[in-house]
Amino acid sequence: MNRSELLSFRQEALEHLTTELLPFWVERMKDEKNGGYITHFDVNGHDTGEDEKSLIAQTRCLYTVSSAHRAGYGNGELAGLAKHGADFIINKMWDNEHGGFYWMMDRKGEIKIDKKILYGHSFAIYSLSEYTLATGDPRGIEYARKTFDLVQKYCTDTYYGGYFEMFSRDWVLAGPGSQGGDRKTLDVHMHLMEALTSLYACSGEEVHRRKLLEDIDLLLNRINHPVYKTGIPQFYKDWSIAPQIKFDIIWGWDRFSEEGQKGNATDNTCYGHNAEFAWLLIHALDVLNIKPEVYAETFRIIFDHTVDNGIDTEFGGVYVEGPHSGGVYDKEKEFWQQAEVLIGLLDACLLFGDEKYWDAYKNVHRFVFDKVINKGVGEWFPLLTRHGEPIWTHMGHSWKINYHTVRSMVQSIERMDKIAAKL
Amino acid sequence: MNRSELLSFRQEALEHLTTELLPFWVERMKDEKNGGYITHFDVNGHDTGEDEKSLIAQTRCLYTVSSAHRAGYGNGELAGLAKHGADFIINKMWDNEHGGFYWMMDRKGEIKIDKKILYGHSFAIYSLSEYTLATGDPRGIEYARKTFDLVQKYCTDTYYGGYFEMFSRDWVLAGPGSQGGDRKTLDVHMHLMEALTSLYACSGEEVHRRKLLEDIDLLLNRINHPVYKTGIPQFYKDWSIAPQIKFDIIWGWDRFSEEGQKGNATDNTCYGHNAEFAWLLIHALDVLNIKPEVYAETFRIIFDHTVDNGIDTEFGGVYVEGPHSGGVYDKEKEFWQQAEVLIGLLDACLLFGDEKYWDAYKNVHRFVFDKVINKGVGEWFPLLTRHGEPIWTHMGHSWKINYHTVRSMVQSIERMDKIAAKL
């Protein structure tokens, strides 16, 4: 690995973050009229007028501006923008009767969907903890704690372990099948690890640490494939593998077939999730003061699976998904998978020092900077063909927001600095 | 079964309850000076002066007077006695800083042991729910709900399922071994079923129902022996069987060897617990509106194991414990095991109608009335030889109180009335 090459990649990331990504959002996201963030933008970065504010998008925006402020970007301006979003989340989205956050509001802050979804509450814990870490405003950790308490009360499965995910407004568990009440997912348990990591980093409370450690055990021993260490997307409540179906209340713009079930529904793993899981776990271990070497073998297997199967050595970038044992089903390119694999590969470089991880990083980095970024606008296209032609072109909506893109740049720069310090 | 014989047993139980047991406690238990209940009495029913009020004894007394009032005994007097105890528990034993109830107070209400023990919190939920059911005082269910919430937050094991049991005042999990932090017990999970049943009966909340159903699954599928359906006393957190050790903070006056470990520590089951589990489950199913016939096979196996191994056909009464596969280790007679087996055997009569359960009931009933009751005083001897000679003679202390004795009479009379209605 060449130091000047590394620094040129770092510089490219820094310029993108500070002159394109952050300005894109700072100029557009503040809803001066109604509070909270505007999150729907078209290919040209114009507000589409879509009348919704999702729990996911509001909390992810709060995370983005809080974490960027904490990392030293924005000359202080991002703290005010974070407070603006925290005010809306706390004052408008919190359910004073039953506790927890509503799933979907309109722009004015009226309820559109009142269901309680663990995925969203996980991001509430994550962003509100990060907000207090970044600004010192005690309301963030206060509401993160309250949300944690509700999650422990209503979502845990005290028989099989793990968490149920879908509830009505008053926290009654949803029915089975597409209502999601009988399922447990990689997605939710992984984002809960991310959330509990920040919660514990902020609170230092033993119970937050303990539940984080338990969630890590769930991910390593129930959710990851026993041989390939790749993530299995969906389970029944007893942790037997469930076919990957689409839920009535979705949290991402996923591409399911008409039947509402994934092709290869029971043998499917997602490269972006695997790399994201690995780096989030490395970060969690760092916060827990546990050496990542304890899980070195697992990290090696995950990163090798990503590099060997998920990287397109011909056209660049990261594929969508494939079988656990290797190979690829879906060769299109999703924005968030690029973002997460970038961070993961830099962690692989730091942990193992192998040149092949750096080569893979450079591949994905070039694909992102040459194909994924919407030049002159500043955000990333959400979905592209294998060759890098945009398929979806919106810059923001309820499930596509700045969390993956900004975090990828902030975290990648931090890791490249660590690598450079060793060279 | 003979109706007049049944009614004579019922009459004997009723007279004991109304002219001996309840008067014994009503005359002695009210601490007029300090609030709460006095719980330490010698063989003659004199206050021993022991300067402690345990969470177990205060809550069990509250359950006793509340449930007897709800069942129609005491001409209204017991409601005031219940309120007197609830006041002390809520105003003196609740930890306003960290939540939950202290483990041990002195008579004046100063803290002696500030640890948080799930066993005690289970009885707090049980008794406070029963108190509201009996009197309508909303403070009971308010504090039962708060305690449930804390238990879900701090005690659940979200990896292996089930509950951790031993904590410091600020709910940090205790260390391993005799500190108990790495153990899970039949005792606690069974008493939690009892508590969640009353909580759900009082609140009607879905989350209380759901956690009760999960706890029942834990008891049936993790804690009961897979073949003999007998209770296994102690487990490690992964539900592998642990040798039965004595904890530093105990909740019963158990007879461990000097080494702090039971003889036959890994193959030991207790007849009183098994019968108590069965009737508590039958009651839980009734509250849940589930027919007990669903688990008929399990109940049959448990009751037959109790009758075939636990009943002393020569000298009468119920032995202490023996191996899961049958036989007896300890032939002494503990008071509470007699009390629980009485109720269980009457449930067996109701469920199956077999004469052998009635014969066994008559055996234990006679032993209790001829040997265990301290005649002229009114309460039961806590421990007797196989032949019925008292070994321990105190009538009350922190772990020996009125909950088993009064409940046994109230519940037995109720069941004999049901049987009589069928004859």
Short mmCIF file of N, CA, C and O in Angstrom, two decimals, chain B residues 280-353:
data_model
loop_
_atom_site.label_atom_id
_atom_site.label_comp_id
_atom_site.label_asym_id
_atom_site.label_seq_id
_atom_site.Cartn_x
_atom_site.Cartn_y
_atom_site.Cartn_z
N LEU B 280 -50.40 -24.20 39.80
CA LEU B 280 -50.23 -22.80 39.37
C LEU B 280 -50.42 -22.69 37.85
O LEU B 280 -50.99 -21.71 37.36
N LEU B 281 -49.95 -23.68 37.12
CA LEU B 281 -50.13 -23.66 35.66
C LEU B 281 -51.60 -23.83 35.30
O LEU B 281 -52.11 -23.15 34.40
N ILE B 282 -52.28 -24.73 35.99
CA ILE B 282 -53.72 -24.90 35.74
C ILE B 282 -54.46 -23.58 35.99
O ILE B 282 -55.31 -23.17 35.20
N HIS B 283 -54.07 -22.88 37.04
CA HIS B 283 -54.69 -21.59 37.35
C HIS B 283 -54.33 -20.55 36.27
O HIS B 283 -55.20 -19.78 35.81
N ALA B 284 -53.07 -20.54 35.85
CA ALA B 284 -52.65 -19.60 34.80
C ALA B 284 -53.45 -19.84 33.52
O ALA B 284 -53.92 -18.89 32.88
N LEU B 285 -53.61 -21.10 33.14
CA LEU B 285 -54.36 -21.42 31.92
C LEU B 285 -55.81 -20.95 32.05
O LEU B 285 -56.39 -20.45 31.08
N ASP B 286 -56.36 -21.08 33.25
CA ASP B 286 -57.72 -20.62 33.48
C ASP B 286 -57.82 -19.11 33.25
O ASP B 286 -58.72 -18.63 32.55
N VAL B 287 -56.87 -18.36 33.81
CA VAL B 287 -56.87 -16.91 33.63
C VAL B 287 -56.63 -16.54 32.17
O VAL B 287 -57.20 -15.57 31.65
N LEU B 288 -55.82 -17.34 31.48
CA LEU B 288 -55.52 -17.09 30.06
C LEU B 288 -56.64 -17.57 29.14
O LEU B 288 -56.58 -17.37 27.93
N ASN B 289 -57.63 -18.24 29.72
CA ASN B 289 -58.73 -18.82 28.95
C ASN B 289 -58.24 -19.89 27.96
O ASN B 289 -58.65 -19.95 26.80
N ILE B 290 -57.33 -20.73 28.46
CA ILE B 290 -56.83 -21.88 27.69
C ILE B 290 -57.23 -23.13 28.47
O ILE B 290 -57.08 -23.18 29.69
N LYS B 291 -57.74 -24.13 27.77
CA LYS B 291 -58.21 -25.34 28.47
C LYS B 291 -57.03 -26.14 29.02
O LYS B 291 -56.06 -26.39 28.29
N PRO B 292 -57.08 -26.58 30.28
CA PRO B 292 -55.95 -27.33 30.86
C PRO B 292 -55.73 -28.67 30.15
O PRO B 292 -54.63 -29.22 30.22
N GLU B 293 -56.77 -29.17 29.46
CA GLU B 293 -56.63 -30.44 28.76
C GLU B 293 -55.50 -30.41 27.73
O GLU B 293 -54.95 -31.45 27.37
N VAL B 294 -55.14 -29.21 27.25
CA VAL B 294 -54.03 -29.09 26.29
C VAL B 294 -52.76 -29.71 26.87
O VAL B 294 -51.96 -30.30 26.14
N TYR B 295 -52.59 -29.58 28.17
CA TYR B 295 -51.39 -30.10 28.83
C TYR B 295 -51.70 -31.30 29.72
O TYR B 295 -50.97 -31.60 30.66
N ALA B 296 -52.80 -32.00 29.43
CA ALA B 296 -53.26 -33.09 30.31
C ALA B 296 -52.17 -34.13 30.55
O ALA B 296 -51.96 -34.58 31.68
N GLU B 297 -51.46 -34.49 29.50
CA GLU B 297 -50.44 -35.53 29.61
C GLU B 297 -49.35 -35.10 30.61
O GLU B 297 -48.92 -35.89 31.45
N THR B 298 -48.93 -33.84 30.51
CA THR B 298 -47.92 -33.32 31.44
C THR B 298 -48.44 -33.34 32.87
O THR B 298 -47.73 -33.77 33.79
N PHE B 299 -49.67 -32.89 33.06
CA PHE B 299 -50.22 -32.88 34.42
C PHE B 299 -50.31 -34.30 34.99
O PHE B 299 -49.99 -34.54 36.15
N ARG B 300 -50.76 -35.22 34.16
CA ARG B 300 -50.87 -36.62 34.60
C ARG B 300 -49.50 -37.15 35.06
O ARG B 300 -49.38 -37.76 36.12
N ILE B 301 -48.47 -36.88 34.27
CA ILE B 301 -47.13 -37.36 34.61
C ILE B 301 -46.65 -36.74 35.93
O ILE B 301 -46.10 -37.43 36.79
N ILE B 302 -46.87 -35.44 36.08
CA ILE B 302 -46.41 -34.75 37.31
C ILE B 302 -47.15 -35.28 38.53
O ILE B 302 -46.54 -35.62 39.55
N PHE B 303 -48.48 -35.35 38.45
CA PHE B 303 -49.25 -35.79 39.62
C PHE B 303 -48.94 -37.25 39.96
O PHE B 303 -48.84 -37.62 41.14
N ASP B 304 -48.76 -38.08 38.95
CA ASP B 304 -48.41 -39.48 39.22
C ASP B 304 -47.04 -39.60 39.86
O ASP B 304 -46.84 -40.41 40.78
N HIS B 305 -46.10 -38.78 39.40
CA HIS B 305 -44.76 -38.79 40.01
C HIS B 305 -44.84 -38.39 41.48
O HIS B 305 -44.20 -39.00 42.34
N THR B 306 -45.66 -37.40 41.77
CA THR B 306 -45.83 -36.94 43.14
C THR B 306 -46.43 -38.05 44.01
O THR B 306 -45.93 -38.35 45.10
N VAL B 307 -47.50 -38.64 43.50
CA VAL B 307 -48.18 -39.68 44.28
C VAL B 307 -47.30 -40.92 44.42
O VAL B 307 -47.18 -41.49 45.52
N ASP B 308 -46.67 -41.34 43.35
CA ASP B 308 -45.91 -42.59 43.37
C ASP B 308 -44.61 -42.48 44.17
O ASP B 308 -44.13 -43.47 44.72
N ASN B 309 -44.02 -41.29 44.23
CA ASN B 309 -42.72 -41.14 44.88
C ASN B 309 -42.75 -40.26 46.12
O ASN B 309 -41.96 -40.47 47.03
N GLY B 310 -43.63 -39.25 46.12
CA GLY B 310 -43.55 -38.22 47.15
C GLY B 310 -44.41 -38.47 48.37
O GLY B 310 -44.22 -37.80 49.40
N ILE B 311 -45.37 -39.39 48.29
CA ILE B 311 -46.29 -39.59 49.42
C ILE B 311 -45.80 -40.73 50.31
O ILE B 311 -45.48 -41.82 49.82
N ASP B 312 -45.75 -40.46 51.59
CA ASP B 312 -45.34 -41.47 52.57
C ASP B 312 -46.58 -42.27 52.99
O ASP B 312 -47.37 -41.82 53.81
N THR B 313 -46.73 -43.46 52.41
CA THR B 313 -47.94 -44.24 52.68
C THR B 313 -47.89 -44.88 54.07
O THR B 313 -48.91 -45.34 54.57
N GLU B 314 -46.70 -44.87 54.66
CA GLU B 314 -46.59 -45.49 55.98
C GLU B 314 -46.90 -44.50 57.11
O GLU B 314 -47.74 -44.75 57.97
N PHE B 315 -46.22 -43.33 57.09
CA PHE B 315 -46.40 -42.36 58.18
C PHE B 315 -47.19 -41.12 57.77
O PHE B 315 -47.45 -40.24 58.58
N GLY B 316 -47.52 -41.05 56.49
CA GLY B 316 -48.33 -39.93 56.02
C GLY B 316 -47.50 -38.73 55.60
O GLY B 316 -46.34 -38.57 56.01
N GLY B 317 -48.08 -37.89 54.77
CA GLY B 317 -47.43 -36.64 54.37
C GLY B 317 -46.55 -36.78 53.14
O GLY B 317 -46.45 -37.84 52.52
N VAL B 318 -45.89 -35.67 52.81
CA VAL B 318 -45.09 -35.55 51.58
C VAL B 318 -43.62 -35.48 51.95
O VAL B 318 -43.23 -34.69 52.81
N TYR B 319 -42.81 -36.31 51.31
CA TYR B 319 -41.36 -36.25 51.48
C TYR B 319 -40.80 -34.96 50.87
O TYR B 319 -41.48 -34.27 50.12
N VAL B 320 -39.51 -34.70 51.11
CA VAL B 320 -38.89 -33.47 50.60
C VAL B 320 -38.49 -33.60 49.13
O VAL B 320 -38.96 -32.86 48.28
N GLU B 321 -37.61 -34.54 48.82
CA GLU B 321 -37.13 -34.61 47.44
C GLU B 321 -36.51 -35.95 47.11
O GLU B 321 -36.22 -36.77 48.00
N GLY B 322 -36.34 -36.18 45.79
CA GLY B 322 -35.76 -37.43 45.32
C GLY B 322 -35.26 -37.29 43.89
O GLY B 322 -35.32 -36.19 43.31
N PRO B 323 -34.77 -38.38 43.31
CA PRO B 323 -34.28 -38.34 41.93
C PRO B 323 -35.46 -38.18 40.94
O PRO B 323 -36.58 -38.56 41.26
N HIS B 324 -35.15 -37.65 39.76
CA HIS B 324 -36.20 -37.44 38.76
C HIS B 324 -36.86 -38.76 38.35
O HIS B 324 -38.05 -38.83 38.15
N SER B 325 -36.04 -39.82 38.26
CA SER B 325 -36.57 -41.08 37.73
C SER B 325 -37.37 -41.86 38.77
O SER B 325 -37.91 -42.93 38.46
N GLY B 326 -37.46 -41.34 39.99
CA GLY B 326 -38.25 -42.02 41.02
C GLY B 326 -37.41 -42.42 42.22
O GLY B 326 -36.18 -42.56 42.12
N GLY B 327 -38.08 -42.60 43.38
CA GLY B 327 -37.35 -42.88 44.62
C GLY B 327 -37.31 -41.62 45.48
O GLY B 327 -37.81 -40.57 45.08
N VAL B 328 -36.72 -41.74 46.66
CA VAL B 328 -36.70 -40.63 47.62
C VAL B 328 -35.30 -40.48 48.20
O VAL B 328 -34.67 -41.48 48.55
N TYR B 329 -34.80 -39.24 48.31
CA TYR B 329 -33.55 -38.98 49.04
C TYR B 329 -33.82 -38.55 50.48
O TYR B 329 -33.12 -38.93 51.39
N ASP B 330 -34.80 -37.66 50.61
CA ASP B 330 -34.97 -36.96 51.89
C ASP B 330 -36.40 -37.20 52.37
O ASP B 330 -37.36 -36.71 51.78
N LYS B 331 -36.53 -37.94 53.46
CA LYS B 331 -37.86 -38.35 53.92
C LYS B 331 -38.44 -37.47 55.02
O LYS B 331 -39.47 -37.79 55.59
N GLU B 332 -37.77 -36.35 55.31
CA GLU B 332 -38.37 -35.45 56.29
C GLU B 332 -39.58 -34.75 55.65
O GLU B 332 -39.87 -34.94 54.47
N LYS B 333 -40.25 -33.97 56.46
CA LYS B 333 -41.50 -33.35 55.99
C LYS B 333 -41.42 -31.84 56.21
O LYS B 333 -41.33 -31.39 57.35
N GLU B 334 -41.49 -31.10 55.11
CA GLU B 334 -41.52 -29.64 55.19
C GLU B 334 -42.96 -29.15 55.08
O GLU B 334 -43.73 -29.67 54.26
N PHE B 335 -43.28 -28.11 55.83
CA PHE B 335 -44.67 -27.64 55.89
C PHE B 335 -45.21 -27.22 54.53
O PHE B 335 -46.33 -27.52 54.16
N TRP B 336 -44.37 -26.44 53.77
CA TRP B 336 -44.91 -25.83 52.54
C TRP B 336 -45.18 -26.88 51.47
O TRP B 336 -46.06 -26.69 50.61
N GLN B 337 -44.44 -27.98 51.51
CA GLN B 337 -44.67 -29.02 50.50
C GLN B 337 -46.02 -29.69 50.74
O GLN B 337 -46.74 -30.03 49.80
N GLN B 338 -46.37 -29.88 52.03
CA GLN B 338 -47.69 -30.43 52.35
C GLN B 338 -48.77 -29.48 51.79
O GLN B 338 -49.74 -29.91 51.16
N ALA B 339 -48.56 -28.18 52.04
CA ALA B 339 -49.56 -27.18 51.65
C ALA B 339 -49.81 -27.19 50.14
O ALA B 339 -50.95 -27.16 49.67
N GLU B 340 -48.73 -27.27 49.37
CA GLU B 340 -48.87 -27.18 47.91
C GLU B 340 -49.40 -28.48 47.31
O GLU B 340 -50.17 -28.46 46.35
N VAL B 341 -48.98 -29.60 47.88
CA VAL B 341 -49.44 -30.88 47.36
C VAL B 341 -50.94 -31.05 47.60
O VAL B 341 -51.65 -31.63 46.76
N LEU B 342 -51.44 -30.52 48.70
CA LEU B 342 -52.90 -30.58 48.94
C LEU B 342 -53.67 -29.96 47.78
O LEU B 342 -54.61 -30.55 47.24
N ILE B 343 -53.27 -28.75 47.40
CA ILE B 343 -53.97 -28.05 46.31
C ILE B 343 -53.81 -28.83 45.00
O ILE B 343 -54.78 -29.05 44.26
N GLY B 344 -52.57 -29.26 44.73
CA GLY B 344 -52.31 -29.99 43.48
C GLY B 344 -53.14 -31.25 43.36
O GLY B 344 -53.71 -31.54 42.29
N LEU B 345 -53.24 -31.99 44.45
CA LEU B 345 -53.99 -33.26 44.39
C LEU B 345 -55.48 -33.02 44.16
O LEU B 345 -56.14 -33.81 43.48
N LEU B 346 -56.00 -31.94 44.69
CA LEU B 346 -57.42 -31.63 44.43
C LEU B 346 -57.62 -31.22 42.97
O LEU B 346 -58.63 -31.56 42.36
N ASP B 347 -56.64 -30.53 42.40
CA ASP B 347 -56.71 -30.23 40.96
C ASP B 347 -56.65 -31.52 40.14
O ASP B 347 -57.33 -31.65 39.12
N ALA B 348 -55.82 -32.47 40.60
CA ALA B 348 -55.75 -33.77 39.90
C ALA B 348 -57.10 -34.48 39.96
O ALA B 348 -57.54 -35.08 38.97
N CYS B 349 -57.77 -34.39 41.12
CA CYS B 349 -59.12 -34.98 41.24
C CYS B 349 -60.07 -34.33 40.24
O CYS B 349 -60.84 -35.01 39.56
N LEU B 350 -60.01 -33.00 40.15
CA LEU B 350 -60.91 -32.27 39.25
C LEU B 350 -60.62 -32.59 37.79
O LEU B 350 -61.54 -32.72 36.98
N LEU B 351 -59.35 -32.73 37.45
CA LEU B 351 -58.97 -32.92 36.05
C LEU B 351 -59.17 -34.36 35.60
O LEU B 351 -59.61 -34.60 34.47
N PHE B 352 -58.84 -35.31 36.46
CA PHE B 352 -58.83 -36.72 36.03
C PHE B 352 -59.87 -37.59 36.75
O PHE B 352 -60.23 -38.65 36.25
N GLY B 353 -60.28 -37.16 37.97
CA GLY B 353 -61.30 -37.91 38.68
C GLY B 353 -60.84 -39.25 39.27
O GLY B 353 -61.67 -40.00 39.78
#
